[in-house]
Structure formats: C-alpha cells, structure tokens
Amino acid sequence: MTRETKRKVSTAIRYTLLILVGFIMVYPLIWMVGATFKTNSEIFTSAWFLPKNPVFDGYSNAFKSYGGKISLITSLINTYKIVLPKVIFTVVSATIAAYGFGRFDFKGKKIFFAMLMSTLFLPQVVLNAPQYIMFNKWKWVNTYLPLIVPSLFAADTYFVFMLIQFLRGVPKELEEAAKIDGCNTLKTLWYVIVPMLKPSLVSCALFQFMWTNNDFQGPLIYIADMQKYTNSVYLRMSMDGDVGFQWNRILAMSLISIVPSLIVFFCAQDSFIDGIAAGGVKG
C-alpha cells in the first residue's frame, strides 16, 4: 500500500468516525423534531425519529393559551424582555470593569480584585434569600428588575474575569499610541480596546444570551403573575402531571423555543469560535 493510499484510508476512517460521533450527539435533537409529530404512545414505544403515523396537533396546540392568560408567544416575548437588556448591560459593564482592573493601578486594587474573584466561589443558592429580601424591600418583586438591574453593575463576575484574560493579549503600545494621538480613556476604550475584544465580547454576549434564556430559578423566584412568566417557567407549567399532557405539544413548544437561540448562535459562531480560541493565547 502506497503512502498516498494510506493517507486516503486514514482520512476516510477519521471522517467516518467524526460523522458517526456527530450523528450520535445530534440524534436527540433529531429525535425531538420527529417526536413532535408522534402520539404519546408512539413516543414511548419507538426510538426511531421518523413517525409511523404523523400527527400535527402538537404544533396547533403549542400556540394555544394557558388559562387564557399566557401563551407560548407571550412567554417568549417576556423572556426576551429580560434577555436583550441583560446581554447589553452585561457586555457594557463587564468591559468597563475588566478595563479598569486590567489597565489601571489604584489603591486597594488587589483587595478589590480578590473580593471580586471570591464571588465566583459563591453558589447562587446562597444569595437567593438575602437578594430576595433586599429586592422585596425595594418593591421589585413581581417585576423583571431583579433579573436585569444587577447586570448593570458587572454582577456576573465570570465575564469580567474572562475579559481581563483576553485584555492581557492586547498590546499596551496600542493604547499609548492612541494617547499620543489625543484619545482620552473613554475614546481609547471605544476605538482601540473594544474592536480588539470583539470576539471575546461576542462570546460573553452568547453565553449570557443562552444562560438567561434557559434561566428557570430566577423568574420562578421573582415573578408571581402568570402573564409575566418567561418561557422556561411556562414550559414547566404546561407539564401538568395530575391530568396528563401531550408530549408532542411540549416537544413542539421546546423546539420552537430553541429556534431563536440556534439562529443567534449560527449567525455569530465565527466570532464565538475566534473568542474561545483567543482565550488560550495570552500576551
């Protein structure tokens, strides 16, 4: 066997294994798409994704309102009332905080940075009770403010830490050149740092988008009115274990709910991959 033949065989085997592993990983999603056209009995008796006798009531029922107060579309709108401002506020506040810690020396910097990093080790469940008491005194309960406002103050420490690591790969000479050209601190941040951090900012935005979109505990704690429920709470509320429910309807609603996330991810995947790759390179 020649070297060229060995290379072709090796390539064929490698791509075959990759396709097989990829299919295994994606199959649950493929099965979910097929299951939206199955009846309850077929869902629990067949692992194959193609339905034997397709039904379409899952999608027709998916858009029906729940008790006349909330529907799938309403829950999605409520979700993005939180997601969009939270993503914007997180990117802005985390960038400013990371720039301050990464580029400036000030009194108590090490202490403040240590306190900031220590919050990474605090599980959210520890903070739920004091935060609820505080927001309740401020009359913010049953509004979206407890879920949005903390992002204005870089409350998600992980993103600050991640941007600081990315910032270490940006040469300081660029900022010195901008200063010589007459740029102040804010202009340097906007015209020099932000463009250099674009891939990492996209990564932060995507992570926050997905995490907030999938958040169940936060809305469950602070939102009381049914018409204000987010999509994650609405999906769980639709699974009524007492009287039974149609699985094709639940799966159809779940599939419709993840479509916006898939669209956003595929539109920004190039920058997202660049941002993740850049995280492994430090200056």
Tab-separated table of C-alpha atoms in Angstrom:
chain	number	residue	atom	x	y	z
A	1	MET	CA	0.000	0.000	0.000
A	2	THR	CA	1.455	3.358	-1.053
A	3	ARG	CA	1.777	6.346	1.243
A	4	GLU	CA	-0.948	8.216	-0.689
A	5	THR	CA	-3.343	5.289	-0.317
A	6	LYS	CA	-2.624	5.055	3.407
A	7	ARG	CA	-3.338	8.778	3.766
A	8	LYS	CA	-6.673	8.448	1.945
A	9	VAL	CA	-7.702	5.451	4.056
A	10	SER	CA	-6.717	7.264	7.248
A	11	THR	CA	-8.696	10.338	6.181
A	12	ALA	CA	-11.751	8.226	5.289
A	13	ILE	CA	-11.668	6.447	8.664
A	14	ARG	CA	-11.233	9.732	10.532
A	15	TYR	CA	-14.142	11.442	8.791
A	16	THR	CA	-16.338	8.351	9.196
A	17	LEU	CA	-15.724	8.345	12.942
A	18	LEU	CA	-16.351	12.098	13.170
A	19	ILE	CA	-19.637	11.787	11.264
A	20	LEU	CA	-20.699	8.858	13.452
A	21	VAL	CA	-19.900	10.672	16.700
A	22	GLY	CA	-21.560	13.849	15.398
A	23	PHE	CA	-24.716	11.923	14.494
A	24	ILE	CA	-24.836	10.324	17.945
A	25	MET	CA	-24.539	13.749	19.594
A	26	VAL	CA	-27.166	15.385	17.362
A	27	TYR	CA	-29.587	12.439	17.329
A	28	PRO	CA	-31.527	13.520	20.466
A	29	LEU	CA	-32.360	16.805	18.719
A	30	ILE	CA	-33.286	14.960	15.515
A	31	TRP	CA	-35.467	12.598	17.554
A	32	MET	CA	-37.171	15.552	19.249
A	33	VAL	CA	-38.068	17.023	15.853
A	34	GLY	CA	-39.613	13.729	14.778
A	35	ALA	CA	-41.337	13.240	18.131
A	36	THR	CA	-43.305	16.461	17.660
A	37	PHE	CA	-45.269	14.547	15.002
A	38	LYS	CA	-45.866	11.439	17.148
A	39	THR	CA	-48.623	10.485	19.541
A	40	ASN	CA	-47.888	9.824	23.212
A	41	SER	CA	-47.978	6.047	22.749
A	42	GLU	CA	-45.557	6.129	19.819
A	43	ILE	CA	-43.156	8.454	21.633
A	44	PHE	CA	-42.727	5.912	24.431
A	45	THR	CA	-42.577	2.844	22.200
A	46	SER	CA	-40.250	3.912	19.375
A	47	ALA	CA	-36.678	5.227	19.477
A	48	TRP	CA	-36.653	5.911	15.723
A	49	PHE	CA	-37.098	9.555	14.829
A	50	LEU	CA	-39.465	9.087	11.873
A	51	PRO	CA	-43.132	8.876	12.947
A	52	LYS	CA	-45.188	5.966	11.614
A	53	ASN	CA	-48.448	7.912	11.563
A	54	PRO	CA	-47.608	11.640	11.630
A	55	VAL	CA	-49.927	13.950	13.566
A	56	PHE	CA	-49.801	17.738	13.594
A	57	ASP	CA	-51.815	18.595	16.668
A	58	GLY	CA	-48.591	19.194	18.644
A	59	TYR	CA	-47.888	22.416	16.741
A	60	SER	CA	-51.507	23.525	16.589
A	61	ASN	CA	-51.859	23.069	20.347
A	62	ALA	CA	-48.455	24.654	21.049
A	63	PHE	CA	-49.793	28.140	20.365
A	64	LYS	CA	-52.927	27.799	22.475
A	65	SER	CA	-53.034	29.968	25.577
A	66	TYR	CA	-52.778	28.526	29.069
A	67	GLY	CA	-55.867	29.514	31.016
A	68	GLY	CA	-56.354	32.486	28.711
A	69	LYS	CA	-53.572	34.426	30.472
A	70	ILE	CA	-50.372	33.351	28.739
A	71	SER	CA	-49.309	31.620	25.549
A	72	LEU	CA	-46.049	30.429	24.003
A	73	ILE	CA	-45.582	33.694	22.088
A	74	THR	CA	-46.252	35.776	25.208
A	75	SER	CA	-43.750	33.741	27.223
A	76	LEU	CA	-41.104	34.171	24.510
A	77	ILE	CA	-41.702	37.938	24.457
A	78	ASN	CA	-41.385	38.018	28.256
A	79	THR	CA	-38.144	36.055	28.042
A	80	TYR	CA	-36.534	38.454	25.591
A	81	LYS	CA	-37.663	41.422	27.663
A	82	ILE	CA	-35.075	40.106	30.116
A	83	VAL	CA	-32.525	38.575	27.741
A	84	LEU	CA	-31.865	41.531	25.437
A	85	PRO	CA	-31.244	44.267	28.057
A	86	LYS	CA	-29.301	41.839	30.242
A	87	VAL	CA	-26.969	40.909	27.391
A	88	ILE	CA	-26.353	44.565	26.517
A	89	PHE	CA	-25.832	45.663	30.126
A	90	THR	CA	-23.539	42.704	30.847
A	91	VAL	CA	-21.273	43.379	27.871
A	92	VAL	CA	-21.002	47.097	28.688
A	93	SER	CA	-20.473	46.759	32.436
A	94	ALA	CA	-18.114	43.778	32.190
A	95	THR	CA	-15.993	45.581	29.584
A	96	ILE	CA	-15.655	48.703	31.742
A	97	ALA	CA	-14.866	46.674	34.878
A	98	ALA	CA	-12.331	44.499	33.045
A	99	TYR	CA	-10.658	47.579	31.523
A	100	GLY	CA	-10.388	49.178	34.953
A	101	PHE	CA	-8.839	46.131	36.610
A	102	GLY	CA	-6.717	45.183	33.632
A	103	ARG	CA	-5.162	48.525	32.742
A	104	PHE	CA	-5.205	50.852	35.766
A	105	ASP	CA	-3.416	50.853	39.096
A	106	PHE	CA	-5.350	52.266	42.023
A	107	LYS	CA	-5.323	51.982	45.786
A	108	GLY	CA	-6.776	48.688	47.000
A	109	LYS	CA	-6.812	47.165	43.512
A	110	LYS	CA	-5.571	43.762	44.673
A	111	ILE	CA	-8.041	43.626	47.540
A	112	PHE	CA	-10.994	44.605	45.353
A	113	PHE	CA	-9.948	42.140	42.668
A	114	ALA	CA	-9.635	39.361	45.257
A	115	MET	CA	-13.128	40.206	46.562
A	116	LEU	CA	-14.447	40.192	43.008
A	117	MET	CA	-12.939	36.795	42.270
A	118	SER	CA	-14.167	35.371	45.569
A	119	THR	CA	-17.752	35.817	44.395
A	120	LEU	CA	-17.063	33.157	41.749
A	121	PHE	CA	-16.972	30.580	44.535
A	122	LEU	CA	-20.353	31.572	45.973
A	123	PRO	CA	-23.201	29.346	44.716
A	124	GLN	CA	-26.261	31.321	43.675
A	125	VAL	CA	-28.447	29.387	46.114
A	126	VAL	CA	-26.580	31.063	48.999
A	127	LEU	CA	-27.507	34.504	47.668
A	128	ASN	CA	-31.151	33.833	46.867
A	129	ALA	CA	-32.560	34.573	50.343
A	130	PRO	CA	-30.725	37.881	51.049
A	131	GLN	CA	-31.269	39.081	47.495
A	132	TYR	CA	-34.980	38.324	47.677
A	133	ILE	CA	-35.295	40.213	50.993
A	134	MET	CA	-33.451	43.200	49.523
A	135	PHE	CA	-35.461	43.318	46.294
A	136	ASN	CA	-38.703	42.807	48.213
A	137	LYS	CA	-37.956	45.870	50.361
A	138	TRP	CA	-37.343	47.832	47.164
A	139	LYS	CA	-40.744	46.679	45.806
A	140	TRP	CA	-39.069	44.974	42.859
A	141	VAL	CA	-40.630	41.546	43.356
A	142	ASN	CA	-43.011	40.530	40.554
A	143	THR	CA	-41.076	42.705	38.112
A	144	TYR	CA	-38.131	41.962	35.824
A	145	LEU	CA	-35.865	44.451	37.614
A	146	PRO	CA	-34.167	41.890	39.949
A	147	LEU	CA	-33.204	39.882	36.871
A	148	ILE	CA	-31.879	42.825	34.826
A	149	VAL	CA	-30.506	45.559	37.090
A	150	PRO	CA	-27.597	43.555	38.638
A	151	SER	CA	-26.105	43.163	35.159
A	152	LEU	CA	-25.629	46.960	35.069
A	153	PHE	CA	-23.003	46.584	37.783
A	154	ALA	CA	-20.974	43.680	36.359
A	155	ALA	CA	-22.612	41.224	38.759
A	156	ASP	CA	-21.607	38.294	36.534
A	157	THR	CA	-18.016	38.025	37.701
A	158	TYR	CA	-17.175	35.260	35.252
A	159	PHE	CA	-17.425	37.631	32.292
A	160	VAL	CA	-15.234	40.248	33.982
A	161	PHE	CA	-12.591	37.613	34.674
A	162	MET	CA	-12.820	36.294	31.098
A	163	LEU	CA	-12.418	39.752	29.558
A	164	ILE	CA	-9.446	40.515	31.809
A	165	GLN	CA	-7.727	37.419	30.430
A	166	PHE	CA	-8.478	38.493	26.872
A	167	LEU	CA	-7.270	42.013	27.666
A	168	ARG	CA	-3.846	40.662	28.600
A	169	GLY	CA	-3.372	39.704	24.965
A	170	VAL	CA	-3.917	43.294	23.749
A	171	PRO	CA	-0.599	45.181	23.420
A	172	LYS	CA	-0.367	48.249	25.648
A	173	GLU	CA	1.515	50.020	22.871
A	174	LEU	CA	-1.794	50.475	21.027
A	175	GLU	CA	-3.181	52.468	23.943
A	176	GLU	CA	-0.007	54.519	24.216
A	177	ALA	CA	-0.249	55.358	20.507
A	178	ALA	CA	-3.897	56.363	20.953
A	179	LYS	CA	-2.943	58.594	23.885
A	180	ILE	CA	-0.302	60.312	21.743
A	181	ASP	CA	-2.972	60.923	19.091
A	182	GLY	CA	-5.091	62.724	21.699
A	183	CYS	CA	-7.509	59.996	22.814
A	184	ASN	CA	-8.696	60.118	26.397
A	185	THR	CA	-9.512	56.998	28.430
A	186	LEU	CA	-13.042	56.558	27.097
A	187	LYS	CA	-12.014	57.096	23.488
A	188	THR	CA	-9.170	54.618	23.877
A	189	LEU	CA	-11.606	52.082	25.292
A	190	TRP	CA	-14.124	52.617	22.485
A	191	TYR	CA	-11.811	52.964	19.476
A	192	VAL	CA	-8.922	50.687	20.470
A	193	ILE	CA	-9.881	48.157	23.151
A	194	VAL	CA	-13.427	47.285	22.113
A	195	PRO	CA	-12.542	46.440	18.465
A	196	MET	CA	-9.681	44.254	19.689
A	197	LEU	CA	-12.005	42.489	22.140
A	198	LYS	CA	-14.826	41.954	19.638
A	199	PRO	CA	-14.541	38.115	19.506
A	200	SER	CA	-14.446	37.861	23.295
A	201	LEU	CA	-17.373	40.281	23.636
A	202	VAL	CA	-19.388	38.118	21.246
A	203	SER	CA	-18.519	35.105	23.403
A	204	CYS	CA	-19.733	36.934	26.526
A	205	ALA	CA	-22.926	38.004	24.793
A	206	LEU	CA	-23.663	34.470	23.553
A	207	PHE	CA	-23.003	32.892	26.930
A	208	GLN	CA	-25.246	35.413	28.676
A	209	PHE	CA	-27.897	35.027	25.972
A	210	MET	CA	-28.046	31.256	26.421
A	211	TRP	CA	-27.821	31.284	30.212
A	212	THR	CA	-30.526	33.919	30.634
A	213	ASN	CA	-32.729	32.284	28.022
A	214	ASN	CA	-32.529	28.991	29.932
A	215	ASP	CA	-32.811	30.515	33.406
A	216	PHE	CA	-35.590	28.868	35.384
A	217	GLN	CA	-34.841	29.634	39.013
A	218	GLY	CA	-34.629	33.437	38.725
A	219	PRO	CA	-38.048	34.029	37.108
A	220	LEU	CA	-39.588	31.356	39.319
A	221	ILE	CA	-38.462	33.219	42.461
A	222	TYR	CA	-39.289	36.794	41.474
A	223	ILE	CA	-42.229	36.530	39.071
A	224	ALA	CA	-45.656	35.795	40.544
A	225	ASP	CA	-48.137	36.836	37.848
A	226	MET	CA	-48.802	34.173	35.238
A	227	GLN	CA	-48.907	36.665	32.367
A	228	LYS	CA	-45.309	37.658	33.188
A	229	TYR	CA	-43.881	34.127	33.136
A	230	THR	CA	-40.825	33.510	30.985
A	231	ASN	CA	-40.568	30.654	28.515
A	232	SER	CA	-38.737	28.246	30.843
A	233	VAL	CA	-41.369	28.651	33.580
A	234	TYR	CA	-44.205	28.444	31.053
A	235	LEU	CA	-42.899	25.166	29.626
A	236	ARG	CA	-42.684	23.646	33.087
A	237	MET	CA	-46.142	24.963	33.954
A	238	SER	CA	-47.523	23.310	30.809
A	239	MET	CA	-46.442	19.891	32.091
A	240	ASP	CA	-49.425	19.152	34.313
A	241	GLY	CA	-48.663	15.844	35.995
A	242	ASP	CA	-52.109	15.495	37.580
A	243	VAL	CA	-54.242	15.303	34.457
A	244	GLY	CA	-51.559	14.245	31.964
A	245	PHE	CA	-50.367	16.136	28.934
A	246	GLN	CA	-49.483	15.726	25.279
A	247	TRP	CA	-45.761	15.179	24.875
A	248	ASN	CA	-45.808	16.232	21.216
A	249	ARG	CA	-47.144	19.622	22.318
A	250	ILE	CA	-44.403	20.024	24.954
A	251	LEU	CA	-41.702	18.963	22.488
A	252	ALA	CA	-43.104	21.266	19.793
A	253	MET	CA	-43.024	24.214	22.216
A	254	SER	CA	-39.486	23.304	23.263
A	255	LEU	CA	-38.354	23.105	19.640
A	256	ILE	CA	-39.921	26.476	18.793
A	257	SER	CA	-38.304	27.972	21.899
A	258	ILE	CA	-34.756	26.981	20.947
A	259	VAL	CA	-35.006	28.217	17.348
A	260	PRO	CA	-34.042	31.844	18.234
A	261	SER	CA	-31.011	30.606	20.185
A	262	LEU	CA	-29.901	28.428	17.276
A	263	ILE	CA	-30.262	31.320	14.834
A	264	VAL	CA	-28.247	33.667	17.067
A	265	PHE	CA	-25.523	31.073	17.619
A	266	PHE	CA	-25.078	30.197	13.934
A	267	CYS	CA	-25.028	33.879	12.964
A	268	ALA	CA	-22.272	34.615	15.482
A	269	GLN	CA	-20.425	31.291	15.509
A	270	ASP	CA	-17.325	32.582	13.695
A	271	SER	CA	-16.700	35.331	16.242
A	272	PHE	CA	-17.624	32.965	19.061
A	273	ILE	CA	-15.042	30.389	17.955
A	274	ASP	CA	-12.417	33.122	17.491
A	275	GLY	CA	-13.139	34.380	21.004
A	276	ILE	CA	-12.824	30.943	22.573
A	277	ALA	CA	-9.611	30.271	20.634
A	278	ALA	CA	-8.151	33.640	21.641
A	279	GLY	CA	-8.691	32.714	25.269
A	280	GLY	CA	-5.873	30.206	25.017
A	281	VAL	CA	-3.356	32.829	23.862
A	282	LYS	CA	-2.023	35.264	26.441
A	283	GLY	CA	0.447	38.042	25.867
